[in-house]
């Protein structure tokens, strides 16, 4: 009997990839992450640093912006070892708006917007898995993992560039709802305190109010008080710093209920005992011009059931 031998799998080869119009202006690292699915980020960045990746035959950097028609040399890149983290599972999220340039979803709490920092995958990876035929899906901005609500995803390069410019220039109006600890006093309050990123001794990323930090401006409006124990406030971002609302509220002595980084453990434990196991911060409304047409857009995401249920409990406790 003749022994059947499997044909050897050909080794990966160098590829010359021509950049299409849909990737005009994209960073090189993000371009490679899209076309080299399954390859660890560390391998891609090492290939760039080592000069194995070339743009139009020249050395390049991760942040190099690509132009339509550029030729990118993509070296053979090693795939994850067997048993490594599997690809992101596809997931559907509530869609608030969708057209050829823009997808707006209602992100649930507890889901990161992207993989990294100990998280294998996030919303964007799950969306790409659920929509494999999409030419482009990129985050236009970010929300903290425990924050729910309105999240924009670009479906075209033109929209992505425009949205990033808008976010950088703090255009549009981003409104959040937060339940804070204690009795918030002022009906309307502007908080203008600079914020500085730092790392804890354990390597965890944190933010604090610091004169050496970047300017940050949040407008707070009182919505409702709950027997002096909690207050529901609206927060409008006029700048977009990391953890801005969370740190600004904590700096006023009113941390967000359930915030594990900047809030008291005792409050979080008490809320968990009531069945509420998240941070009460929700991106509920976003007003922004359409990134391509310029038409005014308004997106709203209702409070999640867990947040509504907690407010009902607090309301009944008043009576």
mmCIF file of C-alpha atoms in Angstrom:
data_model
loop_
_atom_site.group_PDB
_atom_site.id
_atom_site.type_symbol
_atom_site.label_atom_id
_atom_site.label_comp_id
_atom_site.label_asym_id
_atom_site.label_seq_id
_atom_site.Cartn_x
_atom_site.Cartn_y
_atom_site.Cartn_z
ATOM 1 C CA UNK A 1 0.000 0.000 0.000
ATOM 2 C CA UNK A 2 1.331 3.365 -0.974
ATOM 3 C CA UNK A 3 1.812 5.712 1.956
ATOM 4 C CA UNK A 4 -0.012 9.011 1.574
ATOM 5 C CA UNK A 5 2.134 11.973 2.586
ATOM 6 C CA UNK A 6 0.573 15.361 3.251
ATOM 7 C CA UNK A 7 1.842 18.074 0.958
ATOM 8 C CA UNK A 8 4.037 20.478 2.874
ATOM 9 C CA UNK A 9 2.543 23.872 3.551
ATOM 10 C CA UNK A 10 4.589 26.490 1.714
ATOM 11 C CA UNK A 11 6.373 28.892 4.048
ATOM 12 C CA UNK A 12 5.075 32.453 4.196
ATOM 13 C CA UNK A 13 6.648 34.739 1.628
ATOM 14 C CA UNK A 14 7.337 38.437 1.309
ATOM 15 C CA UNK A 15 4.337 40.347 -0.016
ATOM 16 C CA UNK A 16 4.194 43.661 -1.853
ATOM 17 C CA UNK A 17 0.848 45.237 -0.949
ATOM 18 C CA UNK A 18 -0.440 48.310 -2.795
ATOM 19 C CA UNK A 19 -2.388 50.713 -0.589
ATOM 20 C CA UNK A 20 -5.939 51.353 -1.793
ATOM 21 C CA UNK A 21 -7.921 54.586 -1.528
ATOM 22 C CA UNK A 22 -9.842 53.234 1.472
ATOM 23 C CA UNK A 23 -6.585 53.234 3.492
ATOM 24 C CA UNK A 24 -5.452 56.742 2.477
ATOM 25 C CA UNK A 25 -3.950 58.467 5.533
ATOM 26 C CA UNK A 26 -3.924 55.361 7.747
ATOM 27 C CA UNK A 27 -1.006 54.691 10.075
ATOM 28 C CA UNK A 28 1.313 51.926 8.938
ATOM 29 C CA UNK A 29 0.917 49.871 12.137
ATOM 30 C CA UNK A 30 -2.871 49.908 11.904
ATOM 31 C CA UNK A 31 -2.682 48.975 8.214
ATOM 32 C CA UNK A 32 -0.498 45.964 9.014
ATOM 33 C CA UNK A 33 -2.724 44.865 11.883
ATOM 34 C CA UNK A 34 -5.625 44.759 9.442
ATOM 35 C CA UNK A 35 -3.919 42.786 6.675
ATOM 36 C CA UNK A 36 -1.944 40.464 8.980
ATOM 37 C CA UNK A 37 -4.835 39.114 11.033
ATOM 38 C CA UNK A 38 -3.767 36.752 13.779
ATOM 39 C CA UNK A 39 -0.191 38.029 13.973
ATOM 40 C CA UNK A 40 0.687 39.365 17.456
ATOM 41 C CA UNK A 41 1.190 43.122 17.658
ATOM 42 C CA UNK A 42 4.668 42.637 19.113
ATOM 43 C CA UNK A 43 5.787 40.775 15.961
ATOM 44 C CA UNK A 44 4.497 43.540 13.719
ATOM 45 C CA UNK A 45 6.198 46.326 15.664
ATOM 46 C CA UNK A 46 9.469 44.378 15.772
ATOM 47 C CA UNK A 47 9.356 43.883 11.999
ATOM 48 C CA UNK A 48 8.907 47.637 11.551
ATOM 49 C CA UNK A 49 11.767 48.485 13.933
ATOM 50 C CA UNK A 50 14.069 45.970 12.248
ATOM 51 C CA UNK A 51 13.457 47.509 8.820
ATOM 52 C CA UNK A 52 11.738 44.414 7.452
ATOM 53 C CA UNK A 53 8.689 46.504 6.586
ATOM 54 C CA UNK A 54 9.282 49.068 3.834
ATOM 55 C CA UNK A 55 7.103 51.715 2.223
ATOM 56 C CA UNK A 56 8.063 52.414 -1.401
ATOM 57 C CA UNK A 57 11.350 50.576 -0.662
ATOM 58 C CA UNK A 58 12.258 52.995 2.140
ATOM 59 C CA UNK A 59 12.492 52.466 5.889
ATOM 60 C CA UNK A 60 9.484 53.644 7.849
ATOM 61 C CA UNK A 61 8.045 54.028 11.309
ATOM 62 C CA UNK A 62 4.897 52.665 12.918
ATOM 63 C CA UNK A 63 3.251 56.088 12.754
ATOM 64 C CA UNK A 64 4.034 56.617 9.043
ATOM 65 C CA UNK A 65 0.891 57.751 7.220
ATOM 66 C CA UNK A 66 0.161 55.849 4.027
ATOM 67 C CA UNK A 67 -1.003 57.311 0.726
ATOM 68 C CA UNK A 68 -3.083 55.654 -1.947
ATOM 69 C CA UNK A 69 -0.756 53.857 -4.359
ATOM 70 C CA UNK A 70 2.059 53.312 -1.836
ATOM 71 C CA UNK A 71 3.683 49.877 -1.952
ATOM 72 C CA UNK A 72 4.218 48.240 1.426
ATOM 73 C CA UNK A 73 6.712 45.407 1.778
ATOM 74 C CA UNK A 74 5.208 42.905 4.229
ATOM 75 C CA UNK A 75 7.737 40.313 5.437
ATOM 76 C CA UNK A 76 6.846 36.763 6.499
ATOM 77 C CA UNK A 77 5.308 37.175 9.944
ATOM 78 C CA UNK A 78 4.999 34.420 12.500
ATOM 79 C CA UNK A 79 1.496 33.410 13.534
ATOM 80 C CA UNK A 80 0.618 32.692 17.164
ATOM 81 C CA UNK A 81 1.722 29.329 18.512
ATOM 82 C CA UNK A 82 -0.854 26.538 18.853
ATOM 83 C CA UNK A 83 -2.910 27.052 21.985
ATOM 84 C CA UNK A 84 -2.499 30.821 21.841
ATOM 85 C CA UNK A 85 -5.431 33.181 22.336
ATOM 86 C CA UNK A 86 -8.154 32.383 19.785
ATOM 87 C CA UNK A 87 -9.487 35.065 17.446
ATOM 88 C CA UNK A 88 -12.207 37.368 18.713
ATOM 89 C CA UNK A 89 -15.704 35.909 18.578
ATOM 90 C CA UNK A 90 -18.169 37.858 16.428
ATOM 91 C CA UNK A 91 -20.679 39.955 18.346
ATOM 92 C CA UNK A 92 -23.573 42.229 17.474
ATOM 93 C CA UNK A 93 -24.145 45.453 19.387
ATOM 94 C CA UNK A 94 -27.245 47.681 19.336
ATOM 95 C CA UNK A 95 -26.932 49.970 16.301
ATOM 96 C CA UNK A 96 -27.948 53.604 16.839
ATOM 97 C CA UNK A 97 -26.995 54.803 13.338
ATOM 98 C CA UNK A 98 -25.367 53.429 10.217
ATOM 99 C CA UNK A 99 -24.476 54.660 6.745
ATOM 100 C CA UNK A 100 -21.628 54.037 4.297
ATOM 101 C CA UNK A 101 -19.186 56.147 6.343
ATOM 102 C CA UNK A 102 -20.244 55.710 9.952
ATOM 103 C CA UNK A 103 -21.483 53.073 12.397
ATOM 104 C CA UNK A 104 -22.702 54.168 15.836
ATOM 105 C CA UNK A 105 -23.421 51.541 18.494
ATOM 106 C CA UNK A 106 -24.540 51.378 22.110
ATOM 107 C CA UNK A 107 -21.556 49.794 23.879
ATOM 108 C CA UNK A 108 -22.334 47.705 26.957
ATOM 109 C CA UNK A 109 -20.378 48.122 30.184
ATOM 110 C CA UNK A 110 -17.643 45.605 30.890
ATOM 111 C CA UNK A 111 -16.434 45.362 27.291
ATOM 112 C CA UNK A 112 -13.194 47.076 26.245
ATOM 113 C CA UNK A 113 -13.270 49.013 22.989
ATOM 114 C CA UNK A 114 -10.140 47.197 21.756
ATOM 115 C CA UNK A 115 -7.763 44.432 22.795
ATOM 116 C CA UNK A 116 -4.597 45.075 24.785
ATOM 117 C CA UNK A 117 -3.475 45.572 28.399
ATOM 118 C CA UNK A 118 -4.518 42.074 29.387
ATOM 119 C CA UNK A 119 -7.671 42.072 27.234
ATOM 120 C CA UNK A 120 -7.587 39.646 24.299
ATOM 121 C CA UNK A 121 -10.209 41.448 22.243
ATOM 122 C CA UNK A 122 -12.706 44.259 22.434
ATOM 123 C CA UNK A 123 -15.633 45.797 20.594
ATOM 124 C CA UNK A 124 -13.700 46.628 17.436
ATOM 125 C CA UNK A 125 -12.268 43.117 17.055
ATOM 126 C CA UNK A 126 -15.693 41.573 17.627
ATOM 127 C CA UNK A 127 -17.303 43.905 15.084
ATOM 128 C CA UNK A 128 -14.680 42.973 12.486
ATOM 129 C CA UNK A 129 -15.284 39.292 13.160
ATOM 130 C CA UNK A 130 -19.043 39.806 12.758
ATOM 131 C CA UNK A 131 -18.588 41.841 9.563
ATOM 132 C CA UNK A 132 -15.757 40.101 7.672
ATOM 133 C CA UNK A 133 -16.646 41.767 4.357
ATOM 134 C CA UNK A 134 -16.216 45.309 5.677
ATOM 135 C CA UNK A 135 -13.323 47.108 3.993
ATOM 136 C CA UNK A 136 -12.655 49.232 7.060
ATOM 137 C CA UNK A 137 -13.851 49.390 10.661
ATOM 138 C CA UNK A 138 -11.869 51.683 12.972
ATOM 139 C CA UNK A 139 -12.606 53.308 16.305
ATOM 140 C CA UNK A 140 -13.316 57.022 15.984
ATOM 141 C CA UNK A 141 -12.902 57.563 19.748
ATOM 142 C CA UNK A 142 -12.809 55.507 22.953
ATOM 143 C CA UNK A 143 -14.819 54.745 26.054
ATOM 144 C CA UNK A 144 -13.502 53.195 29.257
ATOM 145 C CA UNK A 145 -14.218 49.500 29.631
ATOM 146 C CA UNK A 146 -16.807 50.044 32.380
ATOM 147 C CA UNK A 147 -18.487 52.963 30.591
ATOM 148 C CA UNK A 148 -21.522 52.202 28.461
ATOM 149 C CA UNK A 149 -23.172 54.191 25.695
ATOM 150 C CA UNK A 150 -22.611 55.921 22.371
ATOM 151 C CA UNK A 151 -19.518 54.730 20.481
ATOM 152 C CA UNK A 152 -18.625 55.772 16.918
ATOM 153 C CA UNK A 153 -16.864 53.479 14.439
ATOM 154 C CA UNK A 154 -15.662 54.753 11.058
ATOM 155 C CA UNK A 155 -16.483 52.721 7.951
ATOM 156 C CA UNK A 156 -14.390 54.810 5.551
ATOM 157 C CA UNK A 157 -10.944 56.389 5.681
ATOM 158 C CA UNK A 158 -12.396 59.824 4.933
ATOM 159 C CA UNK A 159 -14.766 59.573 7.890
ATOM 160 C CA UNK A 160 -12.043 58.287 10.215
ATOM 161 C CA UNK A 161 -9.667 61.164 9.482
ATOM 162 C CA UNK A 162 -12.468 63.725 9.890
ATOM 163 C CA UNK A 163 -13.705 62.200 13.157
ATOM 164 C CA UNK A 164 -10.214 62.052 14.619
ATOM 165 C CA UNK A 165 -9.779 65.742 13.750
ATOM 166 C CA UNK A 166 -13.099 66.551 15.424
ATOM 167 C CA UNK A 167 -12.172 64.642 18.567
ATOM 168 C CA UNK A 168 -8.745 66.300 18.693
ATOM 169 C CA UNK A 169 -10.334 69.754 18.393
ATOM 170 C CA UNK A 170 -13.113 68.867 20.884
ATOM 171 C CA UNK A 171 -15.827 69.547 18.313
ATOM 172 C CA UNK A 172 -19.301 68.236 18.944
ATOM 173 C CA UNK A 173 -20.963 67.854 22.325
ATOM 174 C CA UNK A 174 -20.544 64.684 24.394
ATOM 175 C CA UNK A 175 -22.984 64.201 27.259
ATOM 176 C CA UNK A 176 -22.727 61.576 29.995
ATOM 177 C CA UNK A 177 -24.838 60.572 32.973
ATOM 178 C CA UNK A 178 -23.110 59.629 36.220
ATOM 179 C CA UNK A 179 -24.357 58.615 39.635
ATOM 180 C CA UNK A 180 -22.007 60.097 42.224
ATOM 181 C CA UNK A 181 -21.544 59.471 45.920
ATOM 182 C CA UNK A 182 -22.932 62.184 48.190
ATOM 183 C CA UNK A 183 -25.155 65.246 47.858
ATOM 184 C CA UNK A 184 -24.106 67.294 44.802
ATOM 185 C CA UNK A 185 -24.792 70.956 45.588
ATOM 186 C CA UNK A 186 -24.558 73.148 42.490
ATOM 187 C CA UNK A 187 -27.160 73.029 39.738
ATOM 188 C CA UNK A 188 -24.404 73.773 37.201
ATOM 189 C CA UNK A 189 -20.656 73.731 37.767
ATOM 190 C CA UNK A 190 -17.623 74.114 35.515
ATOM 191 C CA UNK A 191 -14.612 72.031 36.544
ATOM 192 C CA UNK A 192 -11.371 73.210 34.960
ATOM 193 C CA UNK A 193 -8.541 71.171 36.431
ATOM 194 C CA UNK A 194 -5.443 69.880 34.567
ATOM 195 C CA UNK A 195 -5.006 66.116 34.427
ATOM 196 C CA UNK A 196 -1.773 64.120 34.409
ATOM 197 C CA UNK A 197 -1.353 60.436 33.543
ATOM 198 C CA UNK A 198 0.912 58.309 35.729
ATOM 199 C CA UNK A 199 1.614 54.684 36.589
ATOM 200 C CA UNK A 200 1.122 53.096 39.999
ATOM 201 C CA UNK A 201 3.955 50.965 41.481
ATOM 202 C CA UNK A 202 2.063 47.953 40.089
ATOM 203 C CA UNK A 203 2.184 49.434 36.583
ATOM 204 C CA UNK A 204 -1.513 50.374 36.479
ATOM 205 C CA UNK A 205 -2.432 53.476 34.488
ATOM 206 C CA UNK A 206 -4.027 56.245 36.550
ATOM 207 C CA UNK A 207 -4.803 59.954 36.230
ATOM 208 C CA UNK A 208 -4.651 62.708 38.828
ATOM 209 C CA UNK A 209 -5.241 66.448 39.064
ATOM 210 C CA UNK A 210 -1.827 68.033 38.649
ATOM 211 C CA UNK A 211 -0.581 71.474 37.601
ATOM 212 C CA UNK A 212 1.807 69.749 35.184
ATOM 213 C CA UNK A 213 -1.055 67.983 33.424
ATOM 214 C CA UNK A 214 -3.052 68.861 30.325
ATOM 215 C CA UNK A 215 -5.985 71.305 30.520
ATOM 216 C CA UNK A 216 -9.334 69.606 31.085
ATOM 217 C CA UNK A 217 -12.829 71.093 31.260
ATOM 218 C CA UNK A 218 -16.066 69.351 32.289
ATOM 219 C CA UNK A 219 -19.489 70.949 32.809
ATOM 220 C CA UNK A 220 -21.601 69.270 35.500
ATOM 221 C CA UNK A 221 -25.373 69.678 35.839
ATOM 222 C CA UNK A 222 -27.433 68.293 38.704
ATOM 223 C CA UNK A 223 -30.234 65.950 37.599
ATOM 224 C CA UNK A 224 -31.556 64.471 40.851
ATOM 225 C CA UNK A 225 -30.606 63.894 44.485
ATOM 226 C CA UNK A 226 -31.266 60.701 46.400
ATOM 227 C CA UNK A 227 -31.634 61.383 50.137
ATOM 228 C CA UNK A 228 -28.153 62.855 50.422
ATOM 229 C CA UNK A 229 -26.548 59.482 49.662
ATOM 230 C CA UNK A 230 -26.201 59.751 45.902
ATOM 231 C CA UNK A 231 -26.772 62.297 43.139
ATOM 232 C CA UNK A 232 -27.395 61.858 39.425
ATOM 233 C CA UNK A 233 -25.424 64.399 37.411
ATOM 234 C CA UNK A 234 -24.964 65.182 33.753
ATOM 235 C CA UNK A 235 -21.404 65.686 32.527
ATOM 236 C CA UNK A 236 -20.533 67.453 29.290
ATOM 237 C CA UNK A 237 -16.973 67.024 28.062
ATOM 238 C CA UNK A 238 -15.351 70.127 26.639
ATOM 239 C CA UNK A 239 -12.013 68.309 26.373
ATOM 240 C CA UNK A 240 -11.372 64.591 26.026
ATOM 241 C CA UNK A 241 -8.717 63.503 28.519
ATOM 242 C CA UNK A 242 -8.302 59.967 29.816
ATOM 243 C CA UNK A 243 -10.610 59.289 32.812
ATOM 244 C CA UNK A 244 -11.570 62.982 32.744
ATOM 245 C CA UNK A 245 -15.081 62.755 34.203
ATOM 246 C CA UNK A 246 -14.053 60.154 36.774
ATOM 247 C CA UNK A 247 -11.107 62.167 38.113
ATOM 248 C CA UNK A 248 -12.874 65.532 37.997
ATOM 249 C CA UNK A 249 -15.797 64.163 40.018
ATOM 250 C CA UNK A 250 -13.531 62.399 42.510
ATOM 251 C CA UNK A 251 -11.557 65.641 42.954
ATOM 252 C CA UNK A 252 -14.774 67.337 44.141
ATOM 253 C CA UNK A 253 -15.359 64.663 46.773
ATOM 254 C CA UNK A 254 -18.077 62.967 44.698
ATOM 255 C CA UNK A 255 -16.600 59.865 43.027
ATOM 256 C CA UNK A 256 -18.717 57.889 40.585
ATOM 257 C CA UNK A 257 -20.657 55.043 42.175
ATOM 258 C CA UNK A 258 -18.942 51.731 41.450
ATOM 259 C CA UNK A 259 -15.665 53.259 40.208
ATOM 260 C CA UNK A 260 -12.964 50.764 41.193
ATOM 261 C CA UNK A 261 -10.063 53.146 40.446
ATOM 262 C CA UNK A 262 -11.184 56.420 42.010
ATOM 263 C CA UNK A 263 -14.127 55.478 44.247
ATOM 264 C CA UNK A 264 -14.429 53.966 47.749
ATOM 265 C CA UNK A 265 -14.416 50.180 48.060
ATOM 266 C CA UNK A 266 -17.185 50.257 50.663
ATOM 267 C CA UNK A 267 -19.616 51.928 48.272
ATOM 268 C CA UNK A 268 -18.787 49.487 45.496
ATOM 269 C CA UNK A 269 -19.327 46.541 47.846
ATOM 270 C CA UNK A 270 -22.660 47.932 49.054
ATOM 271 C CA UNK A 271 -23.880 48.418 45.476
ATOM 272 C CA UNK A 272 -22.736 44.924 44.508
ATOM 273 C CA UNK A 273 -24.805 43.551 47.395
ATOM 274 C CA UNK A 274 -27.806 45.289 45.793
ATOM 275 C CA UNK A 275 -27.023 43.610 42.475
ATOM 276 C CA UNK A 276 -25.273 46.567 40.805
ATOM 277 C CA UNK A 277 -21.817 45.484 39.666
ATOM 278 C CA UNK A 278 -20.478 48.184 37.351
ATOM 279 C CA UNK A 279 -19.481 51.839 37.293
ATOM 280 C CA UNK A 280 -22.436 54.183 36.818
ATOM 281 C CA UNK A 281 -21.105 56.230 33.902
ATOM 282 C CA UNK A 282 -23.035 56.241 30.625
ATOM 283 C CA UNK A 283 -22.356 58.144 27.378
ATOM 284 C CA UNK A 284 -25.987 58.911 26.649
ATOM 285 C CA UNK A 285 -25.909 61.649 23.993
ATOM 286 C CA UNK A 286 -23.547 62.823 21.264
ATOM 287 C CA UNK A 287 -24.121 65.794 18.967
ATOM 288 C CA UNK A 288 -21.682 66.055 16.055
ATOM 289 C CA UNK A 289 -21.597 66.998 12.363
ATOM 290 C CA UNK A 290 -21.525 64.115 9.921
ATOM 291 C CA UNK A 291 -17.825 63.538 9.128
ATOM 292 C CA UNK A 292 -18.423 63.632 5.346
ATOM 293 C CA UNK A 293 -21.633 65.556 4.624
ATOM 294 C CA UNK A 294 -21.436 67.943 7.593
ATOM 295 C CA UNK A 295 -25.121 67.398 8.388
ATOM 296 C CA UNK A 296 -25.921 67.713 12.122
ATOM 297 C CA UNK A 297 -26.295 64.357 13.866
ATOM 298 C CA UNK A 298 -27.610 63.488 17.317
ATOM 299 C CA UNK A 299 -27.175 60.017 18.820
ATOM 300 C CA UNK A 300 -28.791 58.905 22.064
ATOM 301 C CA UNK A 301 -28.359 55.689 24.039
ATOM 302 C CA UNK A 302 -30.878 55.003 26.820
ATOM 303 C CA UNK A 303 -29.687 54.168 30.314
ATOM 304 C CA UNK A 304 -28.989 50.416 30.569
ATOM 305 C CA UNK A 305 -31.484 48.338 32.573
ATOM 306 C CA UNK A 306 -29.029 47.866 35.475
ATOM 307 C CA UNK A 307 -28.665 51.638 35.873
ATOM 308 C CA UNK A 308 -32.401 52.263 35.641
ATOM 309 C CA UNK A 309 -33.051 49.538 38.215
ATOM 310 C CA UNK A 310 -30.584 51.108 40.662
ATOM 311 C CA UNK A 311 -32.205 54.531 40.299
ATOM 312 C CA UNK A 312 -35.598 52.939 40.930
ATOM 313 C CA UNK A 313 -34.250 51.335 44.117
ATOM 314 C CA UNK A 314 -32.868 54.679 45.313
ATOM 315 C CA UNK A 315 -36.128 56.432 44.465
ATOM 316 C CA UNK A 316 -38.178 53.916 46.422
ATOM 317 C CA UNK A 317 -35.794 54.226 49.366
ATOM 318 C CA UNK A 318 -36.698 57.944 49.531
ATOM 319 C CA UNK A 319 -40.392 57.258 50.005
#
